Amino acid sequence: MAEHDDDAQASDITAGYVFEGPTLHLGAAIVGGALHPEAQVRLPLAMMNRHGLIAGATGTGKTVTLQIMAEQLSAQGVPVFLSDIKGDLTGLAAPGTAGDKLAKRTESVGQHWTPTAFPVEFLTLGGDGEGVPVRATVSSFGPLLLSRVLDLNETQESSLHLVFHYADTNGLELYDLADLRAVISFLTSDQGKAALEALGGLSKATAGVILRELITLEAQGMGAFFGEPEFDTADLLRTTADGRGIITALELVSVQQKPRLFSTFLMWLLADMFAELPEVGDLDKPRLVFFLDEAHLLFTGSSKAFRESIQATVRLIRSKGVGIFFVTQTPKDIPGDVLGQLANRVQHALRAFTPDDAKALRATVSTFPMSRYDLEEVLTSAGIGEAVVTVMNERGAPTPVAWTRLRAPESLMGRAAEGVVAAVVESSPLRARYNETVDSHSAFEKLTDVPAPPPDEHPSPGTTPREDRDAEARRIEEDILGLPSRPARSREAQPSGHSDPDGRYTDGRRNDGRDEAGDAYGRSRSRQSSSRAQGKDEMAELALKAAGVIGKELARGLFGTKHRKRRWY
């Protein structure tokens, strides 16, 4: 009878993971302690934008699961962004190594294994590592996210909003921490006393606290992240000439020293993309999939406003064609409001050494659909490279719970050989754009009376002079969001090449109509244009709806008020 029940369960799993469209192959089901290679466990590619969770205790194989999913997404033309905490994912850039043990495992799960290297870009925050440096300007980061990095309380966060407001309304551009420090120093000086009093609600003592936190941040070496050239999130959506999605790996070897900067930067990426990507609804495959490792860092010690911004982003970014997978040790690391929006689950083994562990185990089991497995037993006895899986099928319903032996990566498991990362970075097309810092004439120079460079000596050919900032664009921004604007600058020239009828440039880049919408704030030249007026009305309606969801004070932090010209691939 037990054998008959096992066969019936294996048949149910086999039928439950048959889909019409393309899929990611995860592995083969284990039923009654026996592996069933015919019961293949898959994840529909079209459901990857419904978000997911990869969880499990340390050493159970979460990173390898992330690797096999990233490989298959890339092979099917989907760009991937992932955070590499320990450098183990550098192996994606090199083919795997064959061996008897590997061959035995791949054969047992029905995998046709071929050693393969995948297209990878390596990034690093502010140049702290081997990858291409990633930076963001203080203005685009916004006071909400910056308050998170500085660990400010609500009163201090409100005061930082006022500082941004003062800088915006007085033409003081905030690009790096020196700019923000200069504005706060001015406000707390005798010269700026009148301006400080005019702001209202901003005490000199609070301004001093923020100033000290900024100095501490710079002393810890984090100042290099803020500045120019600012990373364009459109660079995450690239594919290779042969159609494979590029895997962008953010190196985070020093994450333990900079956990807030790391987690908040990831939210900035998502918020920036959310603000700019067009609505696409449900696609056959996502435009991009994020894997956020050490996801608990996003939420530990976060404010209510910050958690609400994450919740809103996760809920709404699906319609932009972006999927998010949180990678962490236990589901309890993720707030319930966020966890409830994750349709795909890959749960590795959990440990139950303490009463708190046992409680977390029972809570995890309770979140799975009904199953014939004794999940408490399975989740404490599953081996390395095994996981309990349930995903959303193409009809929007959960698949049967499947204890799964996962496939093996086709790229190298672990760190790539010495010199591989350096070679990839050296040949990266992003290196020329982001490697060298740019020190523009901004708030620091203006408040210290440093003259602006002549137009023909502008420090970067890819940026626009300050004189080109349009006062009308800032007025529109205030009208739409009901918030003080910050100066907007079009960071990139129009892509080279002509656009063909389907919207693709001849040099391979995609024009999804973002040229017009993305420039509405930064270079609004034709003020009387009826088409522009219609665009402003549409943007105003969208922005007001969004503000109604999360509150006006979150609009700057979640959506950003800086709209940049994009090169959506």
JSON list of N, CA, C and O in Angstrom, two decimals, residues 67 71 90-98 102 113-118 409-417 420:
[
{"chain": "A", "resi": 67, "resn": "GLN", "atom": "N", "xyz": [22.69, 29.76, -8.55]},
{"chain": "A", "resi": 67, "resn": "GLN", "atom": "CA", "xyz": [23.55, 29.63, -9.73]},
{"chain": "A", "resi": 67, "resn": "GLN", "atom": "C", "xyz": [22.87, 28.88, -10.86]},
{"chain": "A", "resi": 67, "resn": "GLN", "atom": "O", "xyz": [22.91, 29.32, -12.03]},
{"chain": "A", "resi": 71, "resn": "GLU", "atom": "N", "xyz": [21.91, 30.55, -14.50]},
{"chain": "A", "resi": 71, "resn": "GLU", "atom": "CA", "xyz": [22.40, 29.97, -15.75]},
{"chain": "A", "resi": 71, "resn": "GLU", "atom": "C", "xyz": [21.28, 29.78, -16.76]},
{"chain": "A", "resi": 71, "resn": "GLU", "atom": "O", "xyz": [21.40, 30.15, -17.94]},
{"chain": "A", "resi": 90, "resn": "THR", "atom": "N", "xyz": [31.61, 33.93, -8.82]},
{"chain": "A", "resi": 90, "resn": "THR", "atom": "CA", "xyz": [32.51, 34.29, -9.91]},
{"chain": "A", "resi": 90, "resn": "THR", "atom": "C", "xyz": [32.70, 33.12, -10.86]},
{"chain": "A", "resi": 90, "resn": "THR", "atom": "O", "xyz": [33.08, 33.30, -12.02]},
{"chain": "A", "resi": 91, "resn": "GLY", "atom": "N", "xyz": [32.43, 31.90, -10.38]},
{"chain": "A", "resi": 91, "resn": "GLY", "atom": "CA", "xyz": [32.55, 30.72, -11.23]},
{"chain": "A", "resi": 91, "resn": "GLY", "atom": "C", "xyz": [31.60, 30.69, -12.40]},
{"chain": "A", "resi": 91, "resn": "GLY", "atom": "O", "xyz": [31.78, 29.88, -13.33]},
{"chain": "A", "resi": 92, "resn": "LEU", "atom": "N", "xyz": [30.57, 31.55, -12.40]},
{"chain": "A", "resi": 92, "resn": "LEU", "atom": "CA", "xyz": [29.66, 31.62, -13.54]},
{"chain": "A", "resi": 92, "resn": "LEU", "atom": "C", "xyz": [30.39, 31.97, -14.83]},
{"chain": "A", "resi": 92, "resn": "LEU", "atom": "O", "xyz": [29.93, 31.62, -15.93]},
{"chain": "A", "resi": 93, "resn": "ALA", "atom": "N", "xyz": [31.51, 32.64, -14.71]},
{"chain": "A", "resi": 93, "resn": "ALA", "atom": "CA", "xyz": [32.25, 33.08, -15.90]},
{"chain": "A", "resi": 93, "resn": "ALA", "atom": "C", "xyz": [33.15, 31.99, -16.46]},
{"chain": "A", "resi": 93, "resn": "ALA", "atom": "O", "xyz": [33.81, 32.21, -17.49]},
{"chain": "A", "resi": 94, "resn": "ALA", "atom": "N", "xyz": [33.19, 30.82, -15.83]},
{"chain": "A", "resi": 94, "resn": "ALA", "atom": "CA", "xyz": [34.07, 29.74, -16.28]},
{"chain": "A", "resi": 94, "resn": "ALA", "atom": "C", "xyz": [33.27, 28.44, -16.40]},
{"chain": "A", "resi": 94, "resn": "ALA", "atom": "O", "xyz": [32.32, 28.21, -15.65]},
{"chain": "A", "resi": 95, "resn": "PRO", "atom": "N", "xyz": [33.64, 27.57, -17.35]},
{"chain": "A", "resi": 95, "resn": "PRO", "atom": "CA", "xyz": [32.92, 26.29, -17.48]},
{"chain": "A", "resi": 95, "resn": "PRO", "atom": "C", "xyz": [33.20, 25.38, -16.29]},
{"chain": "A", "resi": 95, "resn": "PRO", "atom": "O", "xyz": [34.27, 25.42, -15.69]},
{"chain": "A", "resi": 96, "resn": "GLY", "atom": "N", "xyz": [32.22, 24.53, -15.98]},
{"chain": "A", "resi": 96, "resn": "GLY", "atom": "CA", "xyz": [32.37, 23.59, -14.88]},
{"chain": "A", "resi": 96, "resn": "GLY", "atom": "C", "xyz": [33.39, 22.51, -15.20]},
{"chain": "A", "resi": 96, "resn": "GLY", "atom": "O", "xyz": [33.81, 22.32, -16.35]},
{"chain": "A", "resi": 97, "resn": "THR", "atom": "N", "xyz": [33.77, 21.78, -14.16]},
{"chain": "A", "resi": 97, "resn": "THR", "atom": "CA", "xyz": [34.76, 20.71, -14.29]},
{"chain": "A", "resi": 97, "resn": "THR", "atom": "C", "xyz": [34.08, 19.36, -14.15]},
{"chain": "A", "resi": 97, "resn": "THR", "atom": "O", "xyz": [33.39, 19.10, -13.14]},
{"chain": "A", "resi": 98, "resn": "ALA", "atom": "N", "xyz": [34.25, 18.50, -15.15]},
{"chain": "A", "resi": 98, "resn": "ALA", "atom": "CA", "xyz": [33.62, 17.19, -15.12]},
{"chain": "A", "resi": 98, "resn": "ALA", "atom": "C", "xyz": [34.31, 16.28, -14.11]},
{"chain": "A", "resi": 98, "resn": "ALA", "atom": "O", "xyz": [35.48, 16.48, -13.77]},
{"chain": "A", "resi": 102, "resn": "LEU", "atom": "N", "xyz": [30.20, 14.11, -10.14]},
{"chain": "A", "resi": 102, "resn": "LEU", "atom": "CA", "xyz": [29.27, 15.00, -10.81]},
{"chain": "A", "resi": 102, "resn": "LEU", "atom": "C", "xyz": [28.44, 14.24, -11.84]},
{"chain": "A", "resi": 102, "resn": "LEU", "atom": "O", "xyz": [27.22, 14.43, -11.95]},
{"chain": "A", "resi": 113, "resn": "TRP", "atom": "N", "xyz": [24.37, 17.20, -18.88]},
{"chain": "A", "resi": 113, "resn": "TRP", "atom": "CA", "xyz": [25.29, 18.23, -18.39]},
{"chain": "A", "resi": 113, "resn": "TRP", "atom": "C", "xyz": [26.37, 18.54, -19.41]},
{"chain": "A", "resi": 113, "resn": "TRP", "atom": "O", "xyz": [27.00, 17.63, -19.97]},
{"chain": "A", "resi": 114, "resn": "THR", "atom": "N", "xyz": [26.58, 19.83, -19.68]},
{"chain": "A", "resi": 114, "resn": "THR", "atom": "CA", "xyz": [27.63, 20.29, -20.58]},
{"chain": "A", "resi": 114, "resn": "THR", "atom": "C", "xyz": [28.36, 21.45, -19.91]},
{"chain": "A", "resi": 114, "resn": "THR", "atom": "O", "xyz": [27.71, 22.42, -19.50]},
{"chain": "A", "resi": 115, "resn": "PRO", "atom": "N", "xyz": [29.67, 21.38, -19.76]},
{"chain": "A", "resi": 115, "resn": "PRO", "atom": "CA", "xyz": [30.38, 22.50, -19.12]},
{"chain": "A", "resi": 115, "resn": "PRO", "atom": "C", "xyz": [30.23, 23.77, -19.94]},
{"chain": "A", "resi": 115, "resn": "PRO", "atom": "O", "xyz": [30.48, 23.78, -21.15]},
{"chain": "A", "resi": 116, "resn": "THR", "atom": "N", "xyz": [29.77, 24.84, -19.29]},
{"chain": "A", "resi": 116, "resn": "THR", "atom": "CA", "xyz": [29.44, 26.08, -20.00]},
{"chain": "A", "resi": 116, "resn": "THR", "atom": "C", "xyz": [29.84, 27.29, -19.18]},
{"chain": "A", "resi": 116, "resn": "THR", "atom": "O", "xyz": [29.57, 27.35, -17.97]},
{"chain": "A", "resi": 117, "resn": "ALA", "atom": "N", "xyz": [30.44, 28.28, -19.81]},
{"chain": "A", "resi": 117, "resn": "ALA", "atom": "CA", "xyz": [30.69, 29.58, -19.19]},
{"chain": "A", "resi": 117, "resn": "ALA", "atom": "C", "xyz": [29.59, 30.53, -19.63]},
{"chain": "A", "resi": 117, "resn": "ALA", "atom": "O", "xyz": [29.08, 30.44, -20.75]},
{"chain": "A", "resi": 118, "resn": "PHE", "atom": "N", "xyz": [29.22, 31.46, -18.76]},
{"chain": "A", "resi": 118, "resn": "PHE", "atom": "CA", "xyz": [28.12, 32.37, -19.06]},
{"chain": "A", "resi": 118, "resn": "PHE", "atom": "C", "xyz": [28.62, 33.81, -19.08]},
{"chain": "A", "resi": 118, "resn": "PHE", "atom": "O", "xyz": [29.63, 34.15, -18.45]},
{"chain": "A", "resi": 409, "resn": "PRO", "atom": "N", "xyz": [25.13, 22.92, -11.43]},
{"chain": "A", "resi": 409, "resn": "PRO", "atom": "CA", "xyz": [25.47, 24.01, -12.35]},
{"chain": "A", "resi": 409, "resn": "PRO", "atom": "C", "xyz": [26.38, 23.53, -13.48]},
{"chain": "A", "resi": 409, "resn": "PRO", "atom": "O", "xyz": [27.18, 22.60, -13.30]},
{"chain": "A", "resi": 410, "resn": "GLU", "atom": "N", "xyz": [26.26, 24.16, -14.64]},
{"chain": "A", "resi": 410, "resn": "GLU", "atom": "CA", "xyz": [27.14, 23.83, -15.76]},
{"chain": "A", "resi": 410, "resn": "GLU", "atom": "C", "xyz": [28.37, 24.73, -15.77]},
{"chain": "A", "resi": 410, "resn": "GLU", "atom": "O", "xyz": [29.34, 24.43, -16.46]},
{"chain": "A", "resi": 411, "resn": "SER", "atom": "N", "xyz": [28.31, 25.81, -15.02]},
{"chain": "A", "resi": 411, "resn": "SER", "atom": "CA", "xyz": [29.50, 26.63, -14.83]},
{"chain": "A", "resi": 411, "resn": "SER", "atom": "C", "xyz": [30.24, 26.14, -13.59]},
{"chain": "A", "resi": 411, "resn": "SER", "atom": "O", "xyz": [29.79, 25.22, -12.90]},
{"chain": "A", "resi": 412, "resn": "LEU", "atom": "N", "xyz": [31.35, 26.76, -13.30]},
{"chain": "A", "resi": 412, "resn": "LEU", "atom": "CA", "xyz": [32.21, 26.32, -12.20]},
{"chain": "A", "resi": 412, "resn": "LEU", "atom": "C", "xyz": [31.55, 26.62, -10.86]},
{"chain": "A", "resi": 412, "resn": "LEU", "atom": "O", "xyz": [31.14, 27.75, -10.60]},
{"chain": "A", "resi": 413, "resn": "MET", "atom": "N", "xyz": [31.45, 25.63, -9.99]},
{"chain": "A", "resi": 413, "resn": "MET", "atom": "CA", "xyz": [30.96, 25.85, -8.64]},
{"chain": "A", "resi": 413, "resn": "MET", "atom": "C", "xyz": [32.09, 26.41, -7.78]},
{"chain": "A", "resi": 413, "resn": "MET", "atom": "O", "xyz": [33.18, 25.83, -7.71]},
{"chain": "A", "resi": 414, "resn": "GLY", "atom": "N", "xyz": [31.85, 27.56, -7.17]},
{"chain": "A", "resi": 414, "resn": "GLY", "atom": "CA", "xyz": [32.89, 28.20, -6.37]},
{"chain": "A", "resi": 414, "resn": "GLY", "atom": "C", "xyz": [33.58, 29.31, -7.13]},
{"chain": "A", "resi": 414, "resn": "GLY", "atom": "O", "xyz": [33.13, 29.77, -8.18]},
{"chain": "A", "resi": 415, "resn": "ARG", "atom": "N", "xyz": [34.69, 29.76, -6.59]},
{"chain": "A", "resi": 415, "resn": "ARG", "atom": "CA", "xyz": [35.41, 30.89, -7.16]},
{"chain": "A", "resi": 415, "resn": "ARG", "atom": "C", "xyz": [36.10, 30.54, -8.48]},
{"chain": "A", "resi": 415, "resn": "ARG", "atom": "O", "xyz": [36.61, 29.43, -8.64]},
{"chain": "A", "resi": 416, "resn": "ALA", "atom": "N", "xyz": [36.08, 31.49, -9.38]},
{"chain": "A", "resi": 416, "resn": "ALA", "atom": "CA", "xyz": [36.83, 31.32, -10.63]},
{"chain": "A", "resi": 416, "resn": "ALA", "atom": "C", "xyz": [38.32, 31.41, -10.35]},
{"chain": "A", "resi": 416, "resn": "ALA", "atom": "O", "xyz": [38.75, 31.95, -9.32]},
{"chain": "A", "resi": 417, "resn": "ALA", "atom": "N", "xyz": [39.12, 30.89, -11.26]},
{"chain": "A", "resi": 417, "resn": "ALA", "atom": "CA", "xyz": [40.58, 30.93, -11.11]},
{"chain": "A", "resi": 417, "resn": "ALA", "atom": "C", "xyz": [41.07, 32.37, -11.07]},
{"chain": "A", "resi": 417, "resn": "ALA", "atom": "O", "xyz": [40.42, 33.30, -11.58]},
{"chain": "A", "resi": 420, "resn": "VAL", "atom": "N", "xyz": [40.55, 35.54, -13.76]},
{"chain": "A", "resi": 420, "resn": "VAL", "atom": "CA", "xyz": [39.35, 35.48, -14.59]},
{"chain": "A", "resi": 420, "resn": "VAL", "atom": "C", "xyz": [38.51, 36.75, -14.42]},
{"chain": "A", "resi": 420, "resn": "VAL", "atom": "O", "xyz": [38.09, 37.38, -15.40]}
]
